[in-house]
Short mmCIF file of C-alpha atoms in Angstrom, two decimals:
data_model
loop_
_atom_site.label_atom_id
_atom_site.label_comp_id
_atom_site.label_asym_id
_atom_site.label_seq_id
_atom_site.Cartn_x
_atom_site.Cartn_y
_atom_site.Cartn_z
CA GLY A 1 117.05 92.69 97.51
CA ASP A 2 113.83 92.99 99.45
CA SER A 3 111.01 94.91 97.80
CA VAL A 4 107.39 95.93 98.24
CA THR A 5 104.97 96.58 95.40
CA GLN A 6 101.80 98.62 95.51
CA LYS A 7 100.21 98.68 92.08
CA GLN A 8 97.50 101.20 92.81
CA GLY A 9 98.76 104.76 92.80
CA GLN A 10 95.40 106.33 93.54
CA VAL A 11 92.06 105.07 94.75
CA THR A 12 88.92 107.22 94.81
CA LEU A 13 85.90 106.06 96.78
CA SER A 14 82.71 107.40 98.28
CA GLU A 15 81.93 107.25 101.98
CA ASP A 16 80.84 103.80 103.17
CA ASP A 17 82.53 102.08 100.22
CA PHE A 18 84.73 99.03 100.74
CA LEU A 19 88.47 99.65 100.56
CA PHE A 20 91.03 97.23 99.17
CA ILE A 21 94.65 98.23 98.63
CA ASN A 22 96.93 95.70 97.04
CA CYS A 23 100.43 94.98 98.40
CA THR A 24 102.87 92.23 97.51
CA TYR A 25 106.37 91.71 98.79
CA SER A 26 109.57 89.93 97.87
CA THR A 27 112.12 88.77 100.41
CA THR A 28 114.11 85.71 101.42
CA THR A 29 112.51 85.35 104.83
CA TYR A 30 109.17 85.72 106.58
CA PRO A 31 109.36 89.38 107.45
CA THR A 32 107.42 91.64 109.74
CA LEU A 33 104.91 93.49 107.55
CA LEU A 34 103.44 96.88 108.24
CA TRP A 35 100.99 99.44 106.94
CA TYR A 36 101.72 103.12 107.52
CA VAL A 37 99.34 106.01 106.85
CA GLN A 38 100.43 109.54 106.03
CA TYR A 39 98.06 112.47 106.35
CA LEU A 40 98.75 115.73 104.54
CA GLY A 41 101.63 117.65 106.09
CA GLN A 42 102.55 114.91 108.56
CA GLY A 43 105.02 112.07 108.75
CA PRO A 44 103.86 108.49 108.28
CA GLN A 45 102.32 106.81 111.30
CA LEU A 46 101.99 103.12 111.95
CA LEU A 47 98.53 101.77 111.18
CA LEU A 48 99.11 98.10 111.81
CA LYS A 49 101.82 95.48 112.03
CA VAL A 50 101.75 91.75 111.42
CA THR A 51 104.33 89.09 112.09
CA THR A 52 104.35 85.41 111.22
CA ALA A 53 103.21 84.77 114.77
CA ASN A 54 99.91 86.62 114.60
CA ASN A 55 99.09 86.58 110.82
CA LYS A 56 96.44 89.29 110.95
CA GLY A 57 96.45 92.89 112.06
CA ILE A 58 93.41 95.00 112.87
CA SER A 59 93.39 98.66 113.78
CA ARG A 60 90.81 101.46 113.53
CA GLY A 61 88.61 99.33 111.30
CA PHE A 62 91.45 98.45 108.93
CA GLU A 63 92.72 94.92 108.61
CA ALA A 64 95.48 93.12 106.76
CA THR A 65 96.32 89.45 106.57
CA TYR A 66 99.75 87.95 106.04
CA ASP A 67 99.58 85.49 103.12
CA LYS A 68 102.86 83.63 102.72
CA GLY A 69 101.54 81.64 99.76
CA THR A 70 100.89 84.64 97.58
CA THR A 71 103.39 86.91 99.42
CA SER A 72 100.67 89.48 99.81
CA PHE A 73 99.56 91.79 102.59
CA HIS A 74 96.50 93.60 101.29
CA LEU A 75 94.79 96.32 103.33
CA GLN A 76 91.01 96.31 103.69
CA LYS A 77 88.34 98.34 105.38
CA ALA A 78 84.64 97.62 105.21
CA SER A 79 83.38 101.19 105.17
CA VAL A 80 85.62 104.20 104.54
CA GLN A 81 85.05 107.72 105.81
CA GLU A 82 86.19 111.04 104.42
CA SER A 83 88.70 111.24 107.29
CA ASP A 84 90.46 108.14 105.91
CA SER A 85 91.73 110.19 102.97
CA ALA A 86 95.51 109.85 103.11
CA VAL A 87 98.45 108.02 101.56
CA TYR A 88 98.86 104.40 102.63
CA PHE A 89 102.24 102.67 102.54
CA CYS A 90 102.93 98.99 102.78
CA ALA A 91 106.35 98.17 104.27
CA LEU A 92 108.52 95.34 105.51
CA VAL A 93 111.48 95.08 107.82
CA GLU A 94 114.49 94.19 105.68
CA ALA A 95 115.73 90.64 106.07
CA GLY A 96 118.58 90.34 108.52
CA ASN A 97 118.10 93.89 109.70
CA THR A 98 116.41 94.88 112.91
CA GLY A 99 115.18 98.26 111.83
CA LYS A 100 115.50 99.24 108.19
CA LEU A 101 112.08 99.55 106.57
CA ILE A 102 111.47 98.98 102.86
CA PHE A 103 108.38 100.88 101.67
CA GLY A 104 106.08 100.55 98.71
CA LEU A 105 105.45 103.68 96.65
CA GLY A 106 102.17 104.35 98.41
CA THR A 107 98.51 104.49 97.46
CA THR A 108 96.65 107.78 97.71
CA LEU A 109 93.11 107.27 98.97
CA GLN A 110 90.58 109.99 98.32
CA VAL A 111 87.17 109.53 99.92
CA GLN A 112 84.40 111.75 98.65
CA PRO A 113 81.56 112.71 101.00
CA ASN B 1 104.98 113.19 124.73
CA ALA B 2 105.97 115.69 122.06
CA GLY B 3 106.74 113.13 119.41
CA VAL B 4 109.72 113.33 117.10
CA ILE B 5 110.75 116.92 116.48
CA GLN B 6 112.40 118.02 113.25
CA THR B 7 113.80 121.43 112.52
CA PRO B 8 113.57 123.39 110.37
CA ARG B 9 110.28 122.39 108.75
CA HIS B 10 111.29 124.05 105.50
CA LYS B 11 114.71 124.95 104.16
CA VAL B 12 115.67 126.58 100.91
CA THR B 13 119.29 126.52 99.79
CA GLY B 14 121.16 127.56 96.69
CA LYS B 15 123.01 125.01 94.65
CA GLY B 16 126.37 124.27 96.25
CA GLN B 17 125.40 125.40 99.75
CA GLU B 18 125.33 123.23 102.84
CA ALA B 19 122.17 122.11 104.63
CA THR B 20 121.95 120.72 108.16
CA LEU B 21 118.76 119.06 109.32
CA TRP B 22 117.99 118.37 112.97
CA CYS B 23 116.05 115.63 114.65
CA GLU B 24 115.07 115.16 118.29
CA PRO B 25 113.80 111.62 118.92
CA ILE B 26 111.17 110.62 121.41
CA SER B 27 112.68 110.54 124.87
CA GLY B 28 113.73 107.04 125.82
CA HIS B 29 113.88 105.73 122.28
CA SER B 30 117.18 104.08 121.45
CA ALA B 31 117.03 104.01 117.65
CA VAL B 32 116.93 106.91 115.19
CA PHE B 33 116.28 106.53 111.48
CA TRP B 34 116.55 108.91 108.54
CA TYR B 35 114.49 108.53 105.36
CA ARG B 36 114.06 110.64 102.24
CA GLN B 37 110.70 111.06 100.53
CA THR B 38 110.15 112.12 96.92
CA ILE B 39 107.25 111.67 94.54
CA VAL B 40 109.31 109.54 92.16
CA GLN B 41 111.29 107.36 94.58
CA GLY B 42 108.86 107.28 97.48
CA LEU B 43 110.24 106.66 100.96
CA GLU B 44 113.91 105.68 100.87
CA PHE B 45 115.97 104.59 103.84
CA LEU B 46 119.14 106.57 104.40
CA THR B 47 120.73 105.57 107.70
CA TYR B 48 120.11 104.60 111.32
CA PHE B 49 121.63 104.71 114.76
CA ARG B 50 121.09 102.52 117.77
CA ASN B 51 122.19 103.84 121.16
CA GLN B 52 123.96 106.63 119.25
CA ALA B 53 126.12 104.18 117.28
CA PRO B 54 125.79 104.11 113.47
CA ILE B 55 124.36 100.75 112.45
CA ASP B 56 123.48 100.95 108.76
CA ASP B 57 124.20 103.77 106.32
CA SER B 58 123.58 101.76 103.18
CA GLY B 59 121.11 104.30 101.81
CA MET B 60 123.32 107.34 102.18
CA PRO B 61 124.79 108.88 99.04
CA LYS B 62 128.47 108.51 99.85
CA GLU B 63 130.00 111.75 98.82
CA ARG B 64 127.97 114.63 100.21
CA PHE B 65 125.72 113.18 102.89
CA SER B 66 126.67 112.53 106.48
CA ALA B 67 124.74 111.85 109.67
CA GLN B 68 125.68 112.03 113.30
CA MET B 69 124.15 111.36 116.67
CA PRO B 70 126.32 113.14 119.23
CA ASN B 71 123.96 112.43 122.12
CA GLN B 72 120.73 110.54 122.77
CA SER B 73 118.57 113.62 122.34
CA HIS B 74 119.44 114.65 118.83
CA SER B 75 120.71 113.59 115.43
CA THR B 76 121.76 115.65 112.43
CA LEU B 77 121.80 115.01 108.72
CA LYS B 78 124.22 117.19 106.80
CA ILE B 79 124.25 117.62 103.06
CA GLN B 80 127.27 119.38 101.59
CA SER B 81 127.25 121.11 98.23
CA THR B 82 123.50 120.62 97.78
CA GLN B 83 122.19 119.83 94.33
CA PRO B 84 118.66 120.26 92.91
CA GLN B 85 118.20 116.48 92.99
CA ASP B 86 118.59 116.60 96.79
CA SER B 87 115.24 118.41 96.99
CA ALA B 88 112.96 116.16 99.03
CA VAL B 89 111.26 115.76 102.38
CA TYR B 90 113.70 114.32 104.89
CA LEU B 91 112.02 112.30 107.60
CA CYS B 92 113.42 111.28 110.95
CA ALA B 93 111.93 108.43 112.96
CA SER B 94 112.67 106.85 116.32
CA SER B 95 111.80 103.58 117.96
CA SER B 96 112.25 101.80 121.24
CA ASP B 97 114.61 98.97 122.15
CA SER B 98 111.85 96.41 122.26
CA ASN B 99 110.29 97.19 118.89
CA TYR B 100 112.51 98.59 116.15
CA ALA B 101 109.90 97.85 113.50
CA GLU B 102 107.43 100.29 115.03
CA GLN B 103 108.90 103.63 114.06
CA PHE B 104 107.49 107.01 115.03
CA PHE B 105 108.06 109.62 112.38
CA GLY B 106 108.51 113.33 112.68
CA PRO B 107 106.75 115.77 110.32
CA GLY B 108 109.81 116.02 108.09
CA THR B 109 111.98 118.82 106.74
CA ARG B 110 111.18 119.93 103.21
CA LEU B 111 114.48 120.82 101.52
CA THR B 112 114.35 122.82 98.32
CA VAL B 113 117.58 123.37 96.40
CA LEU B 114 117.36 126.14 93.84
#
C-alpha cells in the first residue's frame, strides 16, 4: 500500500539555521503531497500542498518540491525561528481515494534561541 | 469561524468501559475524517464520511469501534469495552467539497484507558 517515510525523528537547530526535513513516498500514482505542522496541544494544520500540476509549494517561508524521479518531497526553510518549533508531518492522499491521508511518523523540530 | 470542535478534550476510562467522542466540523464542510495519534504508530486514518454517508472505514478496528454522522453538524466515534491499547489522541478533521485533501483538524481528544 501507499506509504510515507520520514527518517529524521528529531532535528535541533539554532535560530537562522537552514532547515531540511527528508520525506520520501511510495505509491502507484502521482499523488497530492502535503506537509502538515502540529504545534504543542493542537491538531495538525496544513502548511503546504503540492500536486503534479504545480510541482512546488511555498508557504510562510517553507518550501517543498515534488520530485517524481526520486519520489521525494523534502521540506526546506532558509532561516528558522524559535516559533517554528513543532512537529512536521509529510503526507499523501491515498491512491484512488479522494480524502484518506497517509502520514509519515513526523519530525520534531526544536529551534534554540 | 470556530474551527473543528472536539469534546471532551480529555477522557479517562476504566478498562472495559465505553467512550464516546464528539466532533463538530466546520460549518459548510461536507467531509469528516477521524484519525488516531500515538507516539509509536503516528497518525493513523480510521474512517471518513462525505455528506454524512460513510465512505471508507478501512482503518477502524472492527470489533469495538464505530462511527456515526447523524447530521451535518456532528460526528461521533464510539469505543466499546475500552482497552489500554486504545489510549491515544483521537483527531477529527473536516474538509470542503472542492478540496478533500486540505483537511482542518480539531485539537483532539486525549483518551486514557486505565
